[in-house]
Short mmCIF file of C-alpha atoms and ligand atoms in Angstrom, two decimals:
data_model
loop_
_atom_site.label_atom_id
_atom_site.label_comp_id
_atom_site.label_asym_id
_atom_site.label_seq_id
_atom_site.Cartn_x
_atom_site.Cartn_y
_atom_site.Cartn_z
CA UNK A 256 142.27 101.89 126.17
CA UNK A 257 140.89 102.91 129.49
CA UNK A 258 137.24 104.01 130.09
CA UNK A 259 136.37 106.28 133.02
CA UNK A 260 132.89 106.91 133.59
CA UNK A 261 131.83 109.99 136.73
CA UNK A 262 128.22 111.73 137.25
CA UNK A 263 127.67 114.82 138.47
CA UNK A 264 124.71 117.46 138.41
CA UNK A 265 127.57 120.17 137.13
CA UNK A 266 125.15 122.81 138.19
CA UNK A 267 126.81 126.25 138.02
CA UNK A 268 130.14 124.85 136.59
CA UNK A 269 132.62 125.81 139.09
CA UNK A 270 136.48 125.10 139.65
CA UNK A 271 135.58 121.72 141.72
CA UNK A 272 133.99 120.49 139.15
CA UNK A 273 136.79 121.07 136.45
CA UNK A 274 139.33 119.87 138.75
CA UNK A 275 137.11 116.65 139.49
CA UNK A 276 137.17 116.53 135.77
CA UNK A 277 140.52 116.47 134.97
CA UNK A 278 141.60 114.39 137.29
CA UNK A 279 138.94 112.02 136.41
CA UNK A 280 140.28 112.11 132.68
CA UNK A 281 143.80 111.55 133.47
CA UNK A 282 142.88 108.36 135.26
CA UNK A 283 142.41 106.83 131.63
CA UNK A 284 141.82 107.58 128.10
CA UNK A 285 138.22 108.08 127.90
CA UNK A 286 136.34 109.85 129.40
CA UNK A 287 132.87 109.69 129.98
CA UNK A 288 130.81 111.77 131.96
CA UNK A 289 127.21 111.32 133.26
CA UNK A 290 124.80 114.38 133.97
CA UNK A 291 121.92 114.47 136.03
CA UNK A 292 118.03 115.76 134.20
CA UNK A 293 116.57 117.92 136.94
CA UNK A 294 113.43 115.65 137.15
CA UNK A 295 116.46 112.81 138.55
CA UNK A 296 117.48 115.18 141.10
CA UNK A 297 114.01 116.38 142.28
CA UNK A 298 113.51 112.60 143.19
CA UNK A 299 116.75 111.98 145.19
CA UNK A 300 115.93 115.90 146.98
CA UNK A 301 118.38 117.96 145.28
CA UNK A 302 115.85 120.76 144.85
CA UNK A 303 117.76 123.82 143.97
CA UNK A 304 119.33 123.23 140.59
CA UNK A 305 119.65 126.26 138.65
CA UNK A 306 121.23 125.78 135.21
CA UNK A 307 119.03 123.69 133.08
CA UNK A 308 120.59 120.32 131.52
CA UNK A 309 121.56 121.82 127.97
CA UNK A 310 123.37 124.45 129.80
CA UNK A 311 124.89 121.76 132.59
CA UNK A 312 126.07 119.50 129.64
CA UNK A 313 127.38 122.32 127.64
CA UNK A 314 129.85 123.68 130.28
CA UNK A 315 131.14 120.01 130.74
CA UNK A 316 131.99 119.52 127.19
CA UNK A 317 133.52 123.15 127.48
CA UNK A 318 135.87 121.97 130.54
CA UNK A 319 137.64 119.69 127.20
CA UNK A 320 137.96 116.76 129.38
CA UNK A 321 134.89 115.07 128.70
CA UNK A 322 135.13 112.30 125.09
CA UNK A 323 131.31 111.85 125.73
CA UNK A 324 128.59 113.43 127.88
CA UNK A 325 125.31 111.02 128.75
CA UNK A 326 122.40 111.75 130.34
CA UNK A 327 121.57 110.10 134.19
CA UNK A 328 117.76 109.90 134.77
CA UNK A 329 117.39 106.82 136.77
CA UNK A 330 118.58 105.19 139.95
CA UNK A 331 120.35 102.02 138.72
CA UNK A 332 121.40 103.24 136.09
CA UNK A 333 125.32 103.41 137.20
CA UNK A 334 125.19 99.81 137.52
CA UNK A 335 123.87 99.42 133.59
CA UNK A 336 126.27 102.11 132.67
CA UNK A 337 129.44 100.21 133.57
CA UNK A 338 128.43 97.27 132.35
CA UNK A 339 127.16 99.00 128.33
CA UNK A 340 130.07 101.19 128.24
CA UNK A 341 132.53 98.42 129.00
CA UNK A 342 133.87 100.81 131.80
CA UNK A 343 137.68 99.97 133.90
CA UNK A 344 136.99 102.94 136.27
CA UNK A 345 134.30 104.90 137.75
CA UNK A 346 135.44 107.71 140.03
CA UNK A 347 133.47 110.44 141.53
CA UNK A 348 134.34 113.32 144.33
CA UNK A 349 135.87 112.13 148.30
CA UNK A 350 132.42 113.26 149.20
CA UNK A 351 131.00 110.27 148.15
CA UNK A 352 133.62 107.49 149.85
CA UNK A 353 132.14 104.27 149.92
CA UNK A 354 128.85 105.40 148.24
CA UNK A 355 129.34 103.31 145.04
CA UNK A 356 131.67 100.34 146.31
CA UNK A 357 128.85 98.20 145.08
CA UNK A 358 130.48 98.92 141.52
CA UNK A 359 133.30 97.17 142.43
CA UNK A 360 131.84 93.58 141.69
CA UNK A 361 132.20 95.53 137.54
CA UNK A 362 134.95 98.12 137.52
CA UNK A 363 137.43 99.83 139.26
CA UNK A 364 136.34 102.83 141.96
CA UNK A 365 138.43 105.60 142.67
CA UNK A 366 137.27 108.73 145.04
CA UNK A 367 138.72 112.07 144.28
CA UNK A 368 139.55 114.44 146.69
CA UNK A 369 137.34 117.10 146.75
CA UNK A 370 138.31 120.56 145.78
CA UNK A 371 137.87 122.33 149.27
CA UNK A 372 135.87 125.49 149.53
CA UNK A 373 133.92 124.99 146.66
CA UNK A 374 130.37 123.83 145.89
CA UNK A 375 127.04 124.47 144.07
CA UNK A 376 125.14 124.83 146.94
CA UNK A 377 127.32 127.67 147.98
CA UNK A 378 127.65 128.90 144.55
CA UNK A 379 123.56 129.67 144.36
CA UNK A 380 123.87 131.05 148.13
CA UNK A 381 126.37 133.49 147.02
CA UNK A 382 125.30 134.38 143.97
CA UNK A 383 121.59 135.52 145.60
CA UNK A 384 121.95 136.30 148.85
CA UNK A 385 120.06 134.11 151.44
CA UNK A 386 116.16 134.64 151.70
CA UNK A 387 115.46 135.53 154.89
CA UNK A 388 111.39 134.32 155.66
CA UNK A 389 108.94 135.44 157.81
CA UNK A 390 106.20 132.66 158.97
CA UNK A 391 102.95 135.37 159.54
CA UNK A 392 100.81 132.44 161.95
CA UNK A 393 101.97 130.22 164.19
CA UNK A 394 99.39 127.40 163.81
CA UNK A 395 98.89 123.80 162.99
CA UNK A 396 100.21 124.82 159.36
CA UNK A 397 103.32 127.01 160.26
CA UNK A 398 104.53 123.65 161.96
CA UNK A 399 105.13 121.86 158.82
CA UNK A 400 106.74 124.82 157.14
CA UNK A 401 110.16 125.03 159.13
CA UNK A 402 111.43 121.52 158.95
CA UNK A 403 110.73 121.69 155.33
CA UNK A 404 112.52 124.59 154.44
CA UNK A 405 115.88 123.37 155.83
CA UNK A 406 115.52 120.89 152.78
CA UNK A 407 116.08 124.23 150.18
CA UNK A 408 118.90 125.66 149.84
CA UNK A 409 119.42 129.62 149.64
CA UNK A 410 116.23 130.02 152.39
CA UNK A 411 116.48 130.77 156.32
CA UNK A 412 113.45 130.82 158.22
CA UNK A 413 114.27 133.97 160.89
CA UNK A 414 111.45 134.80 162.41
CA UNK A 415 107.57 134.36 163.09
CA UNK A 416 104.21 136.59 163.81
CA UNK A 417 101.44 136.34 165.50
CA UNK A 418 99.19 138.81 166.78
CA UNK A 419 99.28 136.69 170.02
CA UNK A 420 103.08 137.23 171.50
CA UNK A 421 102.90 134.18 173.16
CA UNK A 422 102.05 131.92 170.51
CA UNK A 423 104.85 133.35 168.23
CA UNK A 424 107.44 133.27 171.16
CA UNK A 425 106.48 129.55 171.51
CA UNK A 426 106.89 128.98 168.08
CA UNK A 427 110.36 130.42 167.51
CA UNK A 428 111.40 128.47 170.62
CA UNK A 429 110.52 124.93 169.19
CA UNK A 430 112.25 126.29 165.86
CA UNK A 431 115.23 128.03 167.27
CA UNK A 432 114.24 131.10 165.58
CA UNK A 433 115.77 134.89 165.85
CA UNK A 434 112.82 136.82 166.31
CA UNK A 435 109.27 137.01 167.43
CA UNK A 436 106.72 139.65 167.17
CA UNK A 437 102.99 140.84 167.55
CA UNK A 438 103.92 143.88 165.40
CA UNK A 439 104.34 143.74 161.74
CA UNK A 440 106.55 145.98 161.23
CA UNK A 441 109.45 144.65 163.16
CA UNK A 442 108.86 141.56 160.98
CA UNK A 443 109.30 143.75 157.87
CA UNK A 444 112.30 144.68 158.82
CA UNK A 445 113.57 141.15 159.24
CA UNK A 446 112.28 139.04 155.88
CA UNK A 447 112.53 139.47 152.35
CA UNK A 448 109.40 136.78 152.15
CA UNK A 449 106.88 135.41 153.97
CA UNK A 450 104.95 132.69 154.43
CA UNK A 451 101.23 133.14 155.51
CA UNK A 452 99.90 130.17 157.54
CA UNK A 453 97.41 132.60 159.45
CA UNK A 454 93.25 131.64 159.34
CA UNK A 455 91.70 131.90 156.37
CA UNK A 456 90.20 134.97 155.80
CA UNK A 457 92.88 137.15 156.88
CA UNK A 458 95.39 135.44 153.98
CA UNK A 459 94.10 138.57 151.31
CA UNK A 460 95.02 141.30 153.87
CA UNK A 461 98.27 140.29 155.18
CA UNK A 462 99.35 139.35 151.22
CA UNK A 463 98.64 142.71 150.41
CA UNK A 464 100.67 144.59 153.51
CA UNK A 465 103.63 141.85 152.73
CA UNK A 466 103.76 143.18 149.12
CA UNK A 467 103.29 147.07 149.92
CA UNK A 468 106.10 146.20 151.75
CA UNK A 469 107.98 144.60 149.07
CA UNK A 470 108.04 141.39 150.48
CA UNK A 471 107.83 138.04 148.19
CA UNK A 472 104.68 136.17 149.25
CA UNK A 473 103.65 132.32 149.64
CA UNK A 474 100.73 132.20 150.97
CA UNK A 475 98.92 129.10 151.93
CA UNK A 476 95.30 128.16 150.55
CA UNK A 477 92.87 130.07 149.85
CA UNK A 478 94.61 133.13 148.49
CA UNK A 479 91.71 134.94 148.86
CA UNK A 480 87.51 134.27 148.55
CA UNK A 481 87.09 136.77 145.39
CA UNK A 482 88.24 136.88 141.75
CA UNK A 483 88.84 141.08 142.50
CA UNK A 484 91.02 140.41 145.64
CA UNK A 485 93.58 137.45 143.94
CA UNK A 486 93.55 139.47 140.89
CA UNK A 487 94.56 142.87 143.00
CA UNK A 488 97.01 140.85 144.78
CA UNK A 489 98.65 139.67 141.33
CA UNK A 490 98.64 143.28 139.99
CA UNK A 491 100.30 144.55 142.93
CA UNK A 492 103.09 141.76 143.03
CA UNK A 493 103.43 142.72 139.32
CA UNK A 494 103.59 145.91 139.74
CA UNK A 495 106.57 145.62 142.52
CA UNK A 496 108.63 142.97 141.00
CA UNK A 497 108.32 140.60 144.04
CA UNK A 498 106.71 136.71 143.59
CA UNK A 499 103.19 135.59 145.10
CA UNK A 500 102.56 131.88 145.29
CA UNK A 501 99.61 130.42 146.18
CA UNK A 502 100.77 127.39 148.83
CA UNK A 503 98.75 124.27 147.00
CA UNK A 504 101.83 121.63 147.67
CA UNK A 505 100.23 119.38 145.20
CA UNK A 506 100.75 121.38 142.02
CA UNK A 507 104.33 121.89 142.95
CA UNK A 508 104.88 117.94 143.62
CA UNK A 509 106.62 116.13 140.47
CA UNK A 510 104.04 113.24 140.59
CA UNK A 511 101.31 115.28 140.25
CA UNK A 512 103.48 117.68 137.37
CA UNK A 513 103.49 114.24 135.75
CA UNK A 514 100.56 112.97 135.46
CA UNK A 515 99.03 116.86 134.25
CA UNK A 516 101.47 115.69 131.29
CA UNK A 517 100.49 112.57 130.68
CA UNK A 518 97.03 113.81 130.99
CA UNK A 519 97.70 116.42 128.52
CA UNK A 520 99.76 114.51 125.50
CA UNK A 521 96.43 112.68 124.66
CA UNK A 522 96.89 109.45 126.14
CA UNK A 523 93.68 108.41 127.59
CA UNK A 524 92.33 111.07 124.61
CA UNK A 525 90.23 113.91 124.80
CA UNK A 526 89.64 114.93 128.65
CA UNK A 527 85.76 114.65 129.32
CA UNK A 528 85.64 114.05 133.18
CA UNK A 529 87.71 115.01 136.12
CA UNK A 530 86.22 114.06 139.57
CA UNK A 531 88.50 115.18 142.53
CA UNK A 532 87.62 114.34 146.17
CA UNK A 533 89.44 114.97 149.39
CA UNK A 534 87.63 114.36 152.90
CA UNK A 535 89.32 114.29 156.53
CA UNK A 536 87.27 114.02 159.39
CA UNK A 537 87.83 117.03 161.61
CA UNK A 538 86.49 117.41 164.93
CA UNK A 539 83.67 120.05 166.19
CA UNK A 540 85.27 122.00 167.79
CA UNK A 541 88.17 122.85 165.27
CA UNK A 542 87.85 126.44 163.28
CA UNK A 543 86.70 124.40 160.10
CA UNK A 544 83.61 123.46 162.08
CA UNK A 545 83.21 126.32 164.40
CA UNK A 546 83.47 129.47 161.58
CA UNK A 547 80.35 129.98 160.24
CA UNK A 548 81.54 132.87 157.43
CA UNK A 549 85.01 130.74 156.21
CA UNK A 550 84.76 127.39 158.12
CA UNK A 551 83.30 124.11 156.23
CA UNK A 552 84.44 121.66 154.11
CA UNK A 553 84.56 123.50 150.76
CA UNK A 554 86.55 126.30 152.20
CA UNK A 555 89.34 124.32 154.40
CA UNK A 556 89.80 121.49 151.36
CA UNK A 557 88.47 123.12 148.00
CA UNK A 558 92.13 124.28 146.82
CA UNK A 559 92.82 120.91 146.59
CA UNK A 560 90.12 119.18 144.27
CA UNK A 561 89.69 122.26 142.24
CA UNK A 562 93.72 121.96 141.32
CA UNK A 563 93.08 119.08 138.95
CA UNK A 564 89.84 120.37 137.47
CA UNK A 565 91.23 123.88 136.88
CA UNK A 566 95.15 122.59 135.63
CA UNK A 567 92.78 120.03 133.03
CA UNK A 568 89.98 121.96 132.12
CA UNK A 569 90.79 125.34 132.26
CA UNK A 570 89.18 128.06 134.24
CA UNK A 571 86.63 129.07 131.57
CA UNK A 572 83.84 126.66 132.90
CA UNK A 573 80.00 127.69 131.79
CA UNK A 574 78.55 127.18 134.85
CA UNK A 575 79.20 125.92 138.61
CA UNK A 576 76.47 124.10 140.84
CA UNK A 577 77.30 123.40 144.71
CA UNK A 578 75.79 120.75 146.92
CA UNK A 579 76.38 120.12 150.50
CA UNK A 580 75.12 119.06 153.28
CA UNK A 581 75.38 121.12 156.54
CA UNK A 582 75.97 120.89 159.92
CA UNK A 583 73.60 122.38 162.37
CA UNK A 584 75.09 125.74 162.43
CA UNK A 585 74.91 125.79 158.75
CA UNK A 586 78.94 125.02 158.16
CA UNK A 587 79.12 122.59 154.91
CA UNK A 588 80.31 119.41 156.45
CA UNK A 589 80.39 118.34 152.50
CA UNK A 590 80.25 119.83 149.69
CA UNK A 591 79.97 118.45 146.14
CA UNK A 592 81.02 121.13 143.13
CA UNK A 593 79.68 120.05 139.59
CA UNK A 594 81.23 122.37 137.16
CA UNK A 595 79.89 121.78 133.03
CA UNK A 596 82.33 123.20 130.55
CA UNK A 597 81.55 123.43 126.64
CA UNK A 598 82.68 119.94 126.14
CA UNK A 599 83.24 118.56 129.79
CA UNK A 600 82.20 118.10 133.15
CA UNK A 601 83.91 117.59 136.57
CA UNK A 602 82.93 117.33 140.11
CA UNK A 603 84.70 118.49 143.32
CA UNK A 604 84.11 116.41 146.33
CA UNK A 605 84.78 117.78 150.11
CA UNK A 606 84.41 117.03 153.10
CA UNK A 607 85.31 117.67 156.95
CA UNK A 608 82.14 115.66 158.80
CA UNK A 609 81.51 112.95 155.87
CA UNK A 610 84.41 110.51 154.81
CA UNK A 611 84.71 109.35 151.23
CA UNK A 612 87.81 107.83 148.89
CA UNK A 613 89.83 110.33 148.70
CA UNK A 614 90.64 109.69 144.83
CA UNK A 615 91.02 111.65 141.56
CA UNK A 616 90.06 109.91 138.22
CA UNK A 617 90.57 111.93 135.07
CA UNK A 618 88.33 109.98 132.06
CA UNK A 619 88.97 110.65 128.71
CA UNK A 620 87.70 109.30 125.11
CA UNK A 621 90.51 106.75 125.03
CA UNK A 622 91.32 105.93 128.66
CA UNK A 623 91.32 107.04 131.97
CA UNK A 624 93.85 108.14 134.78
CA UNK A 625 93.15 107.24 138.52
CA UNK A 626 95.36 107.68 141.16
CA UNK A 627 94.10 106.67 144.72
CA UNK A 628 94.27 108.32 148.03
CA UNK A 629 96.37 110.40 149.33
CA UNK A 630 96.48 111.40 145.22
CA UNK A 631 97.14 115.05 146.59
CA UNK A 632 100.82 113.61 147.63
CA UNK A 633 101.40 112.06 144.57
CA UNK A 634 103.38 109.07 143.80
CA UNK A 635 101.02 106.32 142.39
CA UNK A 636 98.64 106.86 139.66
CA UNK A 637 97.93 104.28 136.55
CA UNK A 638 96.59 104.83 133.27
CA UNK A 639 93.69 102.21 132.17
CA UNK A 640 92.10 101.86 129.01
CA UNK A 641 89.31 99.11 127.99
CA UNK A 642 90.67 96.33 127.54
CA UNK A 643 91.62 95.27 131.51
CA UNK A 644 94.74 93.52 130.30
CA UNK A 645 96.48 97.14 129.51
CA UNK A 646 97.59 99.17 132.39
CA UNK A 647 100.62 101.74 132.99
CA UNK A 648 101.78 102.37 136.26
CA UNK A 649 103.91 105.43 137.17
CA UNK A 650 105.56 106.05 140.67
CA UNK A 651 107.23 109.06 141.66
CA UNK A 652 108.86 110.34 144.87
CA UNK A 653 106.96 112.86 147.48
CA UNK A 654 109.73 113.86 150.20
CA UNK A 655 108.29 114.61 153.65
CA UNK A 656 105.59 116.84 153.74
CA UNK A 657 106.17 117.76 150.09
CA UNK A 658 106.18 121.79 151.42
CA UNK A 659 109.76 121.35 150.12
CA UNK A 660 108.46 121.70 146.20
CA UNK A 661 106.54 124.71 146.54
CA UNK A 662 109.56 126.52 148.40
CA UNK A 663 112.02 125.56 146.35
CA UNK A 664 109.81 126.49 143.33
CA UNK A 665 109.26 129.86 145.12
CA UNK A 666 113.05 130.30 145.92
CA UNK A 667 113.92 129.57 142.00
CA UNK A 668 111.36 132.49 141.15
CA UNK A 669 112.48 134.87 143.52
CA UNK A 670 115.82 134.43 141.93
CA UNK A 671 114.15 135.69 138.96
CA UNK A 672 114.10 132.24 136.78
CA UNK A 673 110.29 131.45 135.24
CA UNK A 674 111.43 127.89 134.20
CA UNK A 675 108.66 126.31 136.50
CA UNK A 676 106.03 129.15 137.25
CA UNK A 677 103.59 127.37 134.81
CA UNK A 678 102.68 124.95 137.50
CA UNK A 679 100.79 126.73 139.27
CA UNK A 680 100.25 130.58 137.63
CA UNK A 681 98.19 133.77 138.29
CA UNK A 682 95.48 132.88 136.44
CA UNK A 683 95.05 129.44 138.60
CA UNK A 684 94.90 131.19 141.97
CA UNK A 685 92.20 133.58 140.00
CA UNK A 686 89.99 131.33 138.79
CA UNK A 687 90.37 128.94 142.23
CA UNK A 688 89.44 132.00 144.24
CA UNK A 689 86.42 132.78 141.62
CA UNK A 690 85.21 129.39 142.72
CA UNK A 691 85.57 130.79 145.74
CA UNK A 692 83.71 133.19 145.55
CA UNK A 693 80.63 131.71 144.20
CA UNK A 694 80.46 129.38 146.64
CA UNK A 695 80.86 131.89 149.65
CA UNK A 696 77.95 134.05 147.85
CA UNK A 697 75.64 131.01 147.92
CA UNK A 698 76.38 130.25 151.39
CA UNK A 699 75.70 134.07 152.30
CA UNK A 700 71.70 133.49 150.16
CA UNK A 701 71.32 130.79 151.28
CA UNK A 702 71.25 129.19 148.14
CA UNK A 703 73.03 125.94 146.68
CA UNK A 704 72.64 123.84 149.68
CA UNK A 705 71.34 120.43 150.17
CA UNK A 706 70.42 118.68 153.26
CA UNK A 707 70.07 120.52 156.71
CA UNK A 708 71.44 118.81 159.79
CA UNK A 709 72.83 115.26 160.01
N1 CTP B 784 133.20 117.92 143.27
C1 CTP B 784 134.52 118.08 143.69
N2 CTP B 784 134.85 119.18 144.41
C2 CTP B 784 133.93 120.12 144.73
C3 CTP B 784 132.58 119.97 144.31
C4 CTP B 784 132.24 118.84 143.58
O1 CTP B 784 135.36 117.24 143.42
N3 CTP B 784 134.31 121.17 145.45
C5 CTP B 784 132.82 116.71 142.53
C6 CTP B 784 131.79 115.86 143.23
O2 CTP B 784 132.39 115.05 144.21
C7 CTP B 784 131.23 115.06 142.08
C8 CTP B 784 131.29 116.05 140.92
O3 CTP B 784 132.22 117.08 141.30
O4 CTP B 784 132.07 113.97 141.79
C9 CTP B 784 129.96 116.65 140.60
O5 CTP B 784 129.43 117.14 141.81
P1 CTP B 784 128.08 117.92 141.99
O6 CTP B 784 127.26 117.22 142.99
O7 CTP B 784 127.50 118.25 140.69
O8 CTP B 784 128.65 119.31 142.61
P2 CTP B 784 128.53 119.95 144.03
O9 CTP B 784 129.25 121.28 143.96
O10 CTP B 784 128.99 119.02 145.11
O11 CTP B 784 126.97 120.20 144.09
P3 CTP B 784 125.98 120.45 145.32
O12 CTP B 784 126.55 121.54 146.15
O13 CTP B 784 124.69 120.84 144.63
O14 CTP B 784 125.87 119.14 146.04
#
């Protein structure tokens, strides 16, 4: 008896794939057919997968070629495969031509041809038509954004604001883009989404205009410096069926999704302590050192530590204390942010003009979790416990900047699938922008700070 083995991701079933199929089953007697778990494909940058696995394993069984369906989560795992399932052939799609003669030293490897015309990646374009997106700021951001989003699939970046012409004309010429504007509503007519990347405090105003204008929304960090203005923004997105992200890459990043879980199923117990901290020198004369209403370290890297402390803890903390030290013209060059909840504590540490490890250990009544700078691009962390001797390590990918996760989590929502809005919801950006808030209010009395003048 012959035993084929072929993998796939069999997203959004589709004549290719049966074809592939059959001809892979008429190559033997057997037929066994390896599908991808989405977590697999995150880590090799297929971001766009639509159909979850049930549903991707289903429709293969349904095509009535397949004797057995497993499940592919790991790289290596083709080589174990062969050799467990005693396999004569392994055969995959023309696309793939020399990709796996490695198997060769095992089994037999035949390529396919490819059904022409045909693909996943243009199923999910056709079935939702492109998203065209806006970038509303040109700046040191913005850059980042463009070269990421040619990693999703279904997006197009078209065009670019800023309310200085010249800026966004030199930005759509480094990023070949269609259109440039100082007047928003030319952009409108150009974008189903945007991406703000403008300063700070002007994120709240052009979210809201984006959404009156039923535009979908990712908008980088902070969404906005009160509780009332993210929770107006929310209401209004609700209220016109269009998606608002906040922009924290971190929380979209499947390291960081990873350890939240491991956090979470009790492993190092009961979650007492988080301590967060995130520091980059910046230099004077930079916005984050110049604005003396949103500038300062709290403001520029705040989203960040407050992720962990908010995704473990909750946002119902019983009180918040802040403590920085300030630069001559009273900007927070770093701020520390001890929060107490009923039965835990955790502390926020930022900074743009005093450098510390930038590390985020999460103790609990059994263990801890600590994963060392950069942990906001996530792809070490270990778990400890007492004894020394007993330590798990987990790696995970981060690809590129990592902007890639948040848009192609943003992309899968527009397209009206909830499947991964719980990593990062509403109710986060709320209680991050409550935080906010309170700190902004005790900058404004003068209250909460340490240490004048360095
Ligand atoms: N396949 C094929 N003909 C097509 C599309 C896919 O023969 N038109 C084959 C691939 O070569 C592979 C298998 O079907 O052996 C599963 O491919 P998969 O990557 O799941 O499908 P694609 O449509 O190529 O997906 P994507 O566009 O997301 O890359």
């Amino acid at each position: 008896m012959k035993r084929v083995i072929t993998y796939g991701s069999f997203d959004l079933f589709h004549e290719g794939h049966y074809n592939l199929l059959k001809r892979a089953k008429a190559l033997g007697d057997y037929l066994i057919v390896g599908v991808t778990t989405e977590q697999y494909d995150e880590s090799r940058g297929k971001l766009n997968i639509v159909d979850p696995l049930d549903r991707r394993i289903e429709n293969v069984l349904n095509s009535g070629f397949a004797d057995e369906v497993i499940v592919e989560d790991h790289p290596g795992q083709k080589v174990e495969d062969v050799q467990k399932y005693n396999i004569d052939i392994f055969t995959v799609g023309s696309d793939w031509q020399g990709a796996f003669d490695f198997l060769e030293q095992y089994c037999q490897v035949v390529y396919l041809e490819r059904t022409k015309n045909i693909s996943s990646t243009q199923m999910r374009e056709r079935g939702h038509s492109i998203i065209r997106i806006g970038v509303i700021g040109s700046g040191r951001i913005a850059v980042r954004f463009v070269p990421e989003a040619k990693y999703v699939s279904g997006v197009l970046v078209n065009s670019v604001y800023n309310p200085h012409l010249g800026s966004a004309r030199e930005f759509a010429a480094q990023f070949e883009l269609d259109m440039a504007t100082n007047v928003l509503e030319e952009l409108w007519e150009e974008v189903d989404a945007v991406y703000i990347a403008s300063p700070h405090e002007t994120h709240y105003q052009y979210a809201r205009e984006a959404l009156e204008h039923d535009k979908h929304v990712l908008c980088e960090k902070p969404l906005a410096f009160s509780r009332r203005e993210a929770e107006e923004l929310f209401a209004l997105a609700a209220e016109r069926g269009k998606v608002l992200l906040e922009a924290i890459k971190t929380a979209y990043c499947p390291g960081f999704v990873q350890m939240l879980g491991i956090a979470k199923t009790g492993t190092i117990g009961r979650i007492c302590d988080v301590e967060a901290c995130f520091t980059r020198l910046t230099p004077p004369d930079l916005r984050e050192r110049t604005d003396r209403k949103y500038g300062g370290a709290f403001t520029e890297f705040g989203s960040h530590t407050l992720l962990p402390i908010i995704k473990l803890l909750g946002p119902d903390y019983k009180d918040v204390r802040f403590d920085s030290i300030l630069d001559e013209n009273g900007i927070d060059l770093y701020t520390k942010a001890s929060f107490r909840y009923e039965n835990a504590m955790a502390m926020s540490k930022s900074g743009v003009g005093v450098k510390s490890e930038g590390q985020l250990l999460i103790s609990g009544t059994k263990g801890y979790i600590l994963a060392e700078s950069p942990w906001w691009l996530t792809q070490y962390f270990e778990v400890r416990y007492e004894d020394p001797n007993k330590k798990d390590r987990y790696f995970s990918k981060f690809l590129g900047q990592g902007l890639r996760y948040e848009i192609s989590d943003f992309v899968y929502m527009i397209h009206g699938h909830q499947g991964r809005s719980y990593k990062f919801t509403a109710e986060d950006s709320i209680a991050i922008a409550g935080v906010m808030e309170k700190f902004l209010e005790g900058r404004l009395h003068g209250g909460n700070m340490g240490a004048q003048g360095l």
